[in-house]
Short mmCIF file of C-alpha atoms in Angstrom, two decimals:
data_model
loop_
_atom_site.label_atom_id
_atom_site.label_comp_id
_atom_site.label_asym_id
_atom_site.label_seq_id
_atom_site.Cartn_x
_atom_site.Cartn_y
_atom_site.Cartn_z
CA UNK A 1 -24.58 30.54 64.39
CA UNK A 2 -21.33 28.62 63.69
CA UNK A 3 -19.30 29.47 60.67
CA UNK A 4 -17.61 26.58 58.61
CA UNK A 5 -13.88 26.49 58.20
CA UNK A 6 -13.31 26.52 54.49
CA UNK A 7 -11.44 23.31 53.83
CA UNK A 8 -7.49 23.60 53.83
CA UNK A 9 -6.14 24.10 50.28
CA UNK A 10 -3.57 21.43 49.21
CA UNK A 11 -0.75 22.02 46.38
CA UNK A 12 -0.19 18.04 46.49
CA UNK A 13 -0.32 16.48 42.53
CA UNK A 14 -2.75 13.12 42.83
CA UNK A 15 -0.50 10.11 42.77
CA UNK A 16 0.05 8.63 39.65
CA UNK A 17 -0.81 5.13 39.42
CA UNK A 18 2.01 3.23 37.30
CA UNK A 19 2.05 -0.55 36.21
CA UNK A 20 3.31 -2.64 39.43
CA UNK A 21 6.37 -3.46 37.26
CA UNK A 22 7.62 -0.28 36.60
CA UNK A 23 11.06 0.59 37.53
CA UNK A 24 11.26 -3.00 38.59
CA UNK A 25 13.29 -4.17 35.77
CA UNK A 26 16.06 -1.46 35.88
CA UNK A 27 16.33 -1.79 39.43
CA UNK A 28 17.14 -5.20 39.03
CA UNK A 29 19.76 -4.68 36.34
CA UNK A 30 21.40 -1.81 38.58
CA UNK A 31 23.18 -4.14 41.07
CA UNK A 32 24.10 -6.54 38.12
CA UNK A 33 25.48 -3.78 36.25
CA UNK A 34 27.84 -2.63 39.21
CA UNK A 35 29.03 -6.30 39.68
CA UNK A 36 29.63 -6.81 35.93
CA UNK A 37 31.40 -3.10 35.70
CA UNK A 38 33.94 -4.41 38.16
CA UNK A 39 34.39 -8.35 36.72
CA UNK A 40 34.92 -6.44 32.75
CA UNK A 41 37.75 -3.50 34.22
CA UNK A 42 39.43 -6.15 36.03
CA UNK A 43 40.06 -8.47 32.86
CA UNK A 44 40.46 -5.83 30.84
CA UNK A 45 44.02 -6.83 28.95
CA UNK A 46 45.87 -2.98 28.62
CA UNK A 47 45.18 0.29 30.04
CA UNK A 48 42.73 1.13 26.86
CA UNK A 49 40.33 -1.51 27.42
CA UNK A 50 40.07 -0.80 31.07
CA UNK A 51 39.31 3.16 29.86
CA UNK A 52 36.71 1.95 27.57
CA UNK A 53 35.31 -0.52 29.94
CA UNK A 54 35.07 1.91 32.59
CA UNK A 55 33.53 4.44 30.81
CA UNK A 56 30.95 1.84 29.32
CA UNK A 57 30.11 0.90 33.24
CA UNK A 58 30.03 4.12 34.51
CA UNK A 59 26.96 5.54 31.76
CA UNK A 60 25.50 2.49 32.32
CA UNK A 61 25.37 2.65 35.89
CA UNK A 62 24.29 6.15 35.74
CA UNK A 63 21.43 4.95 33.18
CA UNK A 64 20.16 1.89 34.93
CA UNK A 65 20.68 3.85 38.71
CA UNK A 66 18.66 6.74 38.03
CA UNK A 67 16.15 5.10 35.65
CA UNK A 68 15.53 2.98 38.94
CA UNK A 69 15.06 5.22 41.30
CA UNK A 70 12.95 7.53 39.32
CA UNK A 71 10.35 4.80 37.47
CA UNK A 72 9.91 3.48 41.35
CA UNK A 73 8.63 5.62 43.14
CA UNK A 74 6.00 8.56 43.33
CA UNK A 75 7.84 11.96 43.30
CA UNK A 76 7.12 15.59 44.20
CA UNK A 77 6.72 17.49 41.14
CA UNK A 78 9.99 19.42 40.87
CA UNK A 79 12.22 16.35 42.07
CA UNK A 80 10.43 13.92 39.08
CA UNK A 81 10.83 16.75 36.56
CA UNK A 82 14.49 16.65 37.29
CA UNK A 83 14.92 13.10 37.94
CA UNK A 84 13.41 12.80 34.10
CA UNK A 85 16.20 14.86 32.74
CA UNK A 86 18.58 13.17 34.16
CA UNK A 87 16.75 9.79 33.35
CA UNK A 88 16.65 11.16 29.14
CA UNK A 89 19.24 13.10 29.19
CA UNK A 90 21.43 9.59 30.59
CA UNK A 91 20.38 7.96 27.51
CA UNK A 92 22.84 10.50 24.98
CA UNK A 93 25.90 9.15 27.48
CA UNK A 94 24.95 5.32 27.41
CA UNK A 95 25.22 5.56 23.65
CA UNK A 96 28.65 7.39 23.74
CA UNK A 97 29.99 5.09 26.42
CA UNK A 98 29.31 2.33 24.60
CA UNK A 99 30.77 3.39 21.59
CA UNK A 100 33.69 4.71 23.59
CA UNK A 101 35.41 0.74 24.22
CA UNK A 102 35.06 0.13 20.46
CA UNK A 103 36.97 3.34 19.47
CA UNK A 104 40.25 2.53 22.07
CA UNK A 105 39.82 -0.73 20.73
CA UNK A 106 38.67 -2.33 17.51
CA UNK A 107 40.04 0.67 15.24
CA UNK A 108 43.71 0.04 13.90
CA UNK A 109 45.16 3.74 14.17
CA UNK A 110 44.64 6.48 16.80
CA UNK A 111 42.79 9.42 14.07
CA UNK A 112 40.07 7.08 13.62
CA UNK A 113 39.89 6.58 17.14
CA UNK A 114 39.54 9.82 17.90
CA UNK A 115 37.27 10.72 15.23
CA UNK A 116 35.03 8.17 16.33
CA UNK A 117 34.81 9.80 20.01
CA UNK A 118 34.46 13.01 18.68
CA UNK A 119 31.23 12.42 16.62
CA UNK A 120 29.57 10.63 19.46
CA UNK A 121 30.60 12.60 22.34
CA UNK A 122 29.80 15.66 20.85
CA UNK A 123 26.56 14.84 19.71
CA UNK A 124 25.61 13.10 23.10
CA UNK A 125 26.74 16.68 25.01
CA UNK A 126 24.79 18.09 22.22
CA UNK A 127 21.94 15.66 23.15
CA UNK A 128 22.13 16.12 27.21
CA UNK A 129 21.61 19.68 26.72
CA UNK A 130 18.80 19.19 24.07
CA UNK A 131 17.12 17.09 27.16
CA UNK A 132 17.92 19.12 30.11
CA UNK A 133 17.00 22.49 28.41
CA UNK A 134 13.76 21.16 26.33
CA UNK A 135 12.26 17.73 28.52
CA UNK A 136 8.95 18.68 27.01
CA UNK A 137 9.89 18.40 23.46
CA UNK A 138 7.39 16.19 21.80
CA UNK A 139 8.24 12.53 21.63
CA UNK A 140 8.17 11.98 17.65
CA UNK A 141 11.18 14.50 17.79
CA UNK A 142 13.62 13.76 20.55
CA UNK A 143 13.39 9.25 20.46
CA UNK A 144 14.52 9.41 16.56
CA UNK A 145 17.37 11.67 18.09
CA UNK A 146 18.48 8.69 20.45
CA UNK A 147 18.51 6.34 16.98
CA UNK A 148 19.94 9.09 14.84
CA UNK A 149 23.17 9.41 17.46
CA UNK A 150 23.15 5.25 17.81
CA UNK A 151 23.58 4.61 14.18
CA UNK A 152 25.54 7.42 13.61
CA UNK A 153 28.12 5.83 15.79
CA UNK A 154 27.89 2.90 13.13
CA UNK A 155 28.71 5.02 10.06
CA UNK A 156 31.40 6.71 11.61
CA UNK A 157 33.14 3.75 12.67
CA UNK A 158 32.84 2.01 9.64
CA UNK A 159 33.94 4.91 7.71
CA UNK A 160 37.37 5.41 10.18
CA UNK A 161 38.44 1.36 9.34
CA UNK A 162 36.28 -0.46 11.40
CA UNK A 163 36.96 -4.19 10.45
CA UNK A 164 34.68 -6.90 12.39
CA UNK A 165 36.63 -9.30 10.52
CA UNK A 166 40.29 -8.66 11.75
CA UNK A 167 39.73 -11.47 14.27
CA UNK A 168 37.26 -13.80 15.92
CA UNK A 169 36.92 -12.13 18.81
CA UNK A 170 35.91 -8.99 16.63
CA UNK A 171 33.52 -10.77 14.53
CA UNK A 172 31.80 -11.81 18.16
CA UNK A 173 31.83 -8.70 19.40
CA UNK A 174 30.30 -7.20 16.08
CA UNK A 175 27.79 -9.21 16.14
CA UNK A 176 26.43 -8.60 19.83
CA UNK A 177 26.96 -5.07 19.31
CA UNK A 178 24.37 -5.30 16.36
CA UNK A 179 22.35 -6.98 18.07
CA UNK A 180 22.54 -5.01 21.23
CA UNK A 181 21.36 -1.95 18.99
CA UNK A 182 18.87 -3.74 17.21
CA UNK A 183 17.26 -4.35 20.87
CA UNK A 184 17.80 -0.33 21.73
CA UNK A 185 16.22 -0.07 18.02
CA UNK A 186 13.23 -1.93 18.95
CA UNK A 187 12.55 -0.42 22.66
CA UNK A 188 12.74 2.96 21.44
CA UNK A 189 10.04 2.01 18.57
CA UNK A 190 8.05 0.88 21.63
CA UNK A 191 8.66 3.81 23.32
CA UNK A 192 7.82 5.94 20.52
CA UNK A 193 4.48 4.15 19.79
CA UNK A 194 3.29 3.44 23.18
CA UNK A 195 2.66 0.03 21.95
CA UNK A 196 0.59 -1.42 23.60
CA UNK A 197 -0.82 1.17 25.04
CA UNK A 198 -0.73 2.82 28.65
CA UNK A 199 -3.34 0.98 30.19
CA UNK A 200 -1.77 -2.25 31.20
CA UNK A 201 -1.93 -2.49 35.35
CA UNK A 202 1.63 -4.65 35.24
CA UNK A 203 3.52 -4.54 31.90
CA UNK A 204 3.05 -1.79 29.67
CA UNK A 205 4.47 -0.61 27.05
CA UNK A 206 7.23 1.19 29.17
CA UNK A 207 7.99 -2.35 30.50
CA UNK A 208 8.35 -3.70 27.26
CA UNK A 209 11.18 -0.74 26.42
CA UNK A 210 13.20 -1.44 30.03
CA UNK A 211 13.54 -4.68 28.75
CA UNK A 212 14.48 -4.21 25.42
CA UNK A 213 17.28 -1.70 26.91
CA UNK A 214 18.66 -4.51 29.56
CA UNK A 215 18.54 -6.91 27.07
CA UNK A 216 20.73 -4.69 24.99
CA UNK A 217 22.74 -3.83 27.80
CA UNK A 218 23.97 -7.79 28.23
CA UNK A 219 24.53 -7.94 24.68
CA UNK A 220 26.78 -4.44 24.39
CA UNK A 221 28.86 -6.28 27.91
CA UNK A 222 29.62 -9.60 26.29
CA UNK A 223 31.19 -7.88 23.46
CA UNK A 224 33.42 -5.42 25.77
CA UNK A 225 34.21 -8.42 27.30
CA UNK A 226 35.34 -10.16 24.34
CA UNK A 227 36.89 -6.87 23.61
CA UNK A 228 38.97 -5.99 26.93
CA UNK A 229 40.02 -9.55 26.68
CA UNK A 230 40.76 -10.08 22.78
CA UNK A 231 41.40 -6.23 21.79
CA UNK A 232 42.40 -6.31 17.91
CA UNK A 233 44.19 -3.17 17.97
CA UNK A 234 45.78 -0.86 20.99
CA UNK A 235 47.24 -3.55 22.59
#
């Protein structure tokens, strides 16, 4: 009489099965971002536009990077779990970086500059710990967060002097910075909804938000670039 083995126990988490195009997008814009990082600090006219610009690059190389690498691929629990707080918690320092070039540059006196960085640096520290300590939080709470900080950013600057209509090249660069957020605006909507749903076997819903964000992206460059090369102020 033969005994059967009892079959092996396995702590493995089934592989989740993800649209063929996810991660695809940001890890296209990752290698685009590096190249454009490099092309805005070198025009960059004075040593404040370079500091914006570089700080702008760097959280959006962090963003795009990690985004990449974790939408791609199928992780072990633990390593996903803290690739996504990274990946959310990445989203709090985009916004302040990209803020960061318009206060060193489009605001006429240092205060408001400051003020400016303040507000959004504190609350995107405020947010990275929000994400790191709580990733579960439910959606309807921490995406308005992301918006909240965004605009914020807005109000501030308009309250500290912010004049798109000191020069040409700060009209341009106001208005691809609106538009910019209006694409973040419209991703994180997505993202909130789930529209269209998760279903979709090659662009879903989390597609649709990537591309919302690298479309933003381009838009938030061009006007650092008309920025580091037209600055009104700081020069």
């Amino acid at each position: 009489m033969t005994i059967a083995a009892p079959a092996p126990r396995t702590s493995a988490a089934p592989l989740e099965v993800k649209p063929s195009w996810r991660g695809w997008i940001h890890a296209a814009t990752t290698p685009i971002t590096i190249a454009a990082g490099i092309v805005l600090i070198c025009l960059a006219h004075h040593a404040a536009a370079k500091t914006g610009a570089a700080i702008f690059m760097g959280t959006s190389i962090l963003l795009f990077g990690n985004s990449a690498l974790y939408h791609r691929f199928n992780w072990a629990p633990r390593t996903k779990l803290a690739l996504k707080r990274v990946d959310h918690a990445n989203i709090f320092l985009l916004i302040a970086g990209t803020y960061t070039p318009v206060a060193l540059t489009m605001l006429p006196l240092v205060w408001e500059g400051i003020l400016v960085l303040s507000v959004v640096w504190a609350g995107a520290i405020a947010g990275v710990f929000f994400r790191v300590f709580w990733i579960n939080a439910p959606r309807w709470l921490y995406v308005p967060l992301y918006l909240v900080l965004g605009w914020a950013g807005v109000a501030v600057c308009a309250f500290s002097g912010f004049n798109p209509f000191i020069s040409t090249g700060a009209i341009a660069a106001g208005i691809l910075i609106a538009v910019g957020g209006l694409f973040y605006t419209l991703g994180a909507v997505v993202y909130g909804t789930k529209w269209p749903g998760r279903a979709a076997k090659h662009f879903g819903f989390h597609e649709i938000f990537h591309a919302f964000t690298a479309a933003s992206f381009a838009c938030h460059w061009a006007a650092m670039l008309v920025l580091a090369l037209h600055p009104p102020f700081n020069a």
